[in-house]
C-alpha positions as a LaTeX table, in Angstrom:
\begin{tabular}{lrrr}
\hline
Residue & $x$ (\AA) & $y$ (\AA) & $z$ (\AA) \\
\hline
Met1 & $-33.15$ & $-4.09$ & $-10.52$ \\
Ala2 & $-32.39$ & $-1.77$ & $-13.42$ \\
Lys3 & $-31.99$ & 1.92 & $-12.71$ \\
Gly4 & $-35.21$ & 3.92 & $-13.19$ \\
Tyr5 & $-37.51$ & 0.94 & $-12.67$ \\
Asn6 & $-39.56$ & 0.11 & $-9.60$ \\
Ser7 & $-40.37$ & $-3.29$ & $-8.10$ \\
Arg8 & $-43.08$ & $-3.90$ & $-10.72$ \\
Asn9 & $-40.61$ & $-3.31$ & $-13.53$ \\
Met10 & $-42.37$ & $-0.04$ & $-14.41$ \\
Arg11 & $-40.70$ & 3.27 & $-15.09$ \\
Gly12 & $-41.45$ & 6.56 & $-13.45$ \\
Met13 & $-43.32$ & 7.58 & $-10.34$ \\
Gly14 & $-45.15$ & 4.62 & $-8.85$ \\
Gly15 & $-45.94$ & 3.14 & $-12.25$ \\
Val16 & $-46.92$ & 6.44 & $-13.87$ \\
Asp17 & $-44.81$ & 7.17 & $-16.91$ \\
Lys18 & $-43.56$ & 10.78 & $-16.73$ \\
Asn19 & $-43.93$ & 11.15 & $-20.49$ \\
Met20 & $-47.54$ & 9.98 & $-20.29$ \\
Leu21 & $-48.17$ & 12.46 & $-17.50$ \\
Arg22 & $-46.69$ & 15.28 & $-19.60$ \\
Gln23 & $-48.87$ & 14.25 & $-22.55$ \\
Ala24 & $-51.98$ & 14.26 & $-20.33$ \\
Gln25 & $-51.09$ & 17.72 & $-19.00$ \\
Lys26 & $-50.56$ & 19.02 & $-22.55$ \\
Met27 & $-53.88$ & 17.50 & $-23.65$ \\
Ser28 & $-55.61$ & 19.16 & $-20.71$ \\
Ala29 & $-54.04$ & 22.54 & $-21.53$ \\
Asp30 & $-54.97$ & 22.15 & $-25.22$ \\
Met31 & $-58.53$ & 21.27 & $-24.28$ \\
Gln32 & $-58.83$ & 24.32 & $-22.02$ \\
Lys33 & $-57.43$ & 26.63 & $-24.73$ \\
Asn34 & $-59.73$ & 25.21 & $-27.38$ \\
Gln35 & $-62.73$ & 25.35 & $-25.09$ \\
Thr36 & $-62.13$ & 29.07 & $-24.59$ \\
Asn37 & $-61.72$ & 29.56 & $-28.35$ \\
Leu38 & $-64.95$ & 27.63 & $-29.02$ \\
Gln39 & $-66.87$ & 29.75 & $-26.53$ \\
Asn40 & $-65.76$ & 32.90 & $-28.34$ \\
Arg41 & $-66.74$ & 31.70 & $-31.82$ \\
Glu42 & $-69.92$ & 32.77 & $-33.53$ \\
Tyr43 & $-72.21$ & 30.59 & $-35.63$ \\
Thr44 & $-74.62$ & 32.02 & $-38.17$ \\
Ser45 & $-77.62$ & 30.27 & $-39.64$ \\
Gln46 & $-80.55$ & 31.30 & $-41.76$ \\
Ser47 & $-83.90$ & 29.87 & $-42.74$ \\
Gly48 & $-86.69$ & 30.73 & $-45.10$ \\
Gly49 & $-84.22$ & 31.51 & $-47.87$ \\
Gly50 & $-82.53$ & 34.18 & $-45.75$ \\
Thr51 & $-85.74$ & 35.63 & $-44.32$ \\
Val52 & $-84.49$ & 34.90 & $-40.80$ \\
Lys53 & $-80.82$ & 35.05 & $-39.81$ \\
Val54 & $-79.44$ & 34.31 & $-36.35$ \\
Val55 & $-76.03$ & 34.45 & $-34.74$ \\
Val56 & $-75.19$ & 32.42 & $-31.63$ \\
Thr57 & $-71.97$ & 32.11 & $-29.67$ \\
Gly58 & $-70.18$ & 28.91 & $-28.74$ \\
Gln59 & $-71.68$ & 29.39 & $-25.27$ \\
His60 & $-75.15$ & 28.96 & $-26.78$ \\
Arg61 & $-76.01$ & 32.61 & $-26.32$ \\
Leu62 & $-78.24$ & 34.15 & $-28.95$ \\
Lys63 & $-76.35$ & 37.20 & $-30.18$ \\
Ser64 & $-78.64$ & 38.54 & $-32.89$ \\
Ile65 & $-81.76$ & 37.87 & $-34.92$ \\
Thr66 & $-82.39$ & 39.58 & $-38.25$ \\
Ile67 & $-85.82$ & 39.31 & $-39.84$ \\
Asp68 & $-86.59$ & 40.53 & $-43.33$ \\
Pro69 & $-89.32$ & 43.20 & $-42.93$ \\
Glu70 & $-91.32$ & 41.61 & $-45.75$ \\
Ala71 & $-91.87$ & 38.59 & $-43.49$ \\
Leu72 & $-93.67$ & 40.68 & $-40.89$ \\
Ser73 & $-97.23$ & 40.10 & $-41.96$ \\
Pro74 & $-99.78$ & 38.92 & $-39.37$ \\
Glu75 & $-100.84$ & 36.05 & $-41.62$ \\
Asp76 & $-97.31$ & 34.68 & $-41.63$ \\
Ala77 & $-96.63$ & 34.89 & $-37.88$ \\
Glu78 & $-96.61$ & 31.12 & $-37.35$ \\
Leu79 & $-94.35$ & 30.53 & $-40.34$ \\
Leu80 & $-91.99$ & 33.25 & $-39.09$ \\
Gln81 & $-91.86$ & 31.65 & $-35.64$ \\
Asp82 & $-90.95$ & 28.31 & $-37.21$ \\
Met83 & $-88.20$ & 29.93 & $-39.28$ \\
Val84 & $-86.73$ & 31.61 & $-36.19$ \\
Leu85 & $-86.71$ & 28.32 & $-34.27$ \\
Thr86 & $-85.17$ & 26.48 & $-37.22$ \\
Ala87 & $-82.38$ & 29.01 & $-37.63$ \\
Ile88 & $-81.58$ & 29.10 & $-33.90$ \\
Asn89 & $-81.54$ & 25.33 & $-33.56$ \\
Asp90 & $-79.33$ & 24.98 & $-36.62$ \\
Ala91 & $-76.82$ & 27.53 & $-35.32$ \\
Met92 & $-76.73$ & 25.76 & $-31.93$ \\
Ala93 & $-76.15$ & 22.42 & $-33.69$ \\
Gln94 & $-73.24$ & 23.99 & $-35.61$ \\
Ala95 & $-71.69$ & 25.12 & $-32.31$ \\
Asp96 & $-72.12$ & 21.65 & $-30.78$ \\
Lys97 & $-70.66$ & 19.90 & $-33.82$ \\
Asp98 & $-67.67$ & 22.25 & $-33.92$ \\
Ala99 & $-66.99$ & 21.72 & $-30.21$ \\
Ser100 & $-67.25$ & 17.95 & $-30.56$ \\
Glu101 & $-64.96$ & 17.82 & $-33.60$ \\
Thr102 & $-62.40$ & 20.10 & $-31.96$ \\
Met103 & $-62.27$ & 18.06 & $-28.76$ \\
Asn104 & $-62.10$ & 14.78 & $-30.71$ \\
Arg105 & $-59.03$ & 16.08 & $-32.57$ \\
Ile106 & $-57.34$ & 16.82 & $-29.25$ \\
Thr107 & $-58.26$ & 13.59 & $-27.48$ \\
Gly108 & $-57.91$ & 11.31 & $-30.47$ \\
Gly109 & $-61.53$ & 10.25 & $-30.02$ \\
Leu110 & $-61.19$ & 9.26 & $-26.36$ \\
Asn111 & $-64.30$ & 9.94 & $-24.31$ \\
Leu112 & $-62.93$ & 11.85 & $-21.33$ \\
Gly113 & $-66.31$ & 13.10 & $-20.12$ \\
Ser114 & $-66.33$ & 10.65 & $-17.23$ \\
Leu115 & $-63.05$ & 12.18 & $-16.02$ \\
Gly116 & $-64.53$ & 15.68 & $-15.98$ \\
Leu117 & $-62.32$ & 16.83 & $-18.87$ \\
\hline
\end{tabular}
């Protein structure tokens, strides 16, 4: 049998290629680093032509809400509530999309969710 090969004609430790293992470890480290970076990012959205502005973090924490004082009329309360919800949901969607795109770049599109990664 050739040196470096086991009985199944496979290299490495029990059929696990050491290079593949190193790549998996690097991918895991890259994912952890990027996950931390994503959690620290901020996403800003606005609705109602800038009447309502929100900032959320990558951890889906609402950081701030800014409401134009001219929008604070009792007759417009329902419209204002809708604008706040729209802006928050849009900022959260931005955070989700950014996280998904970042992780896809690292994993090459592999779905590693079932592995807990």
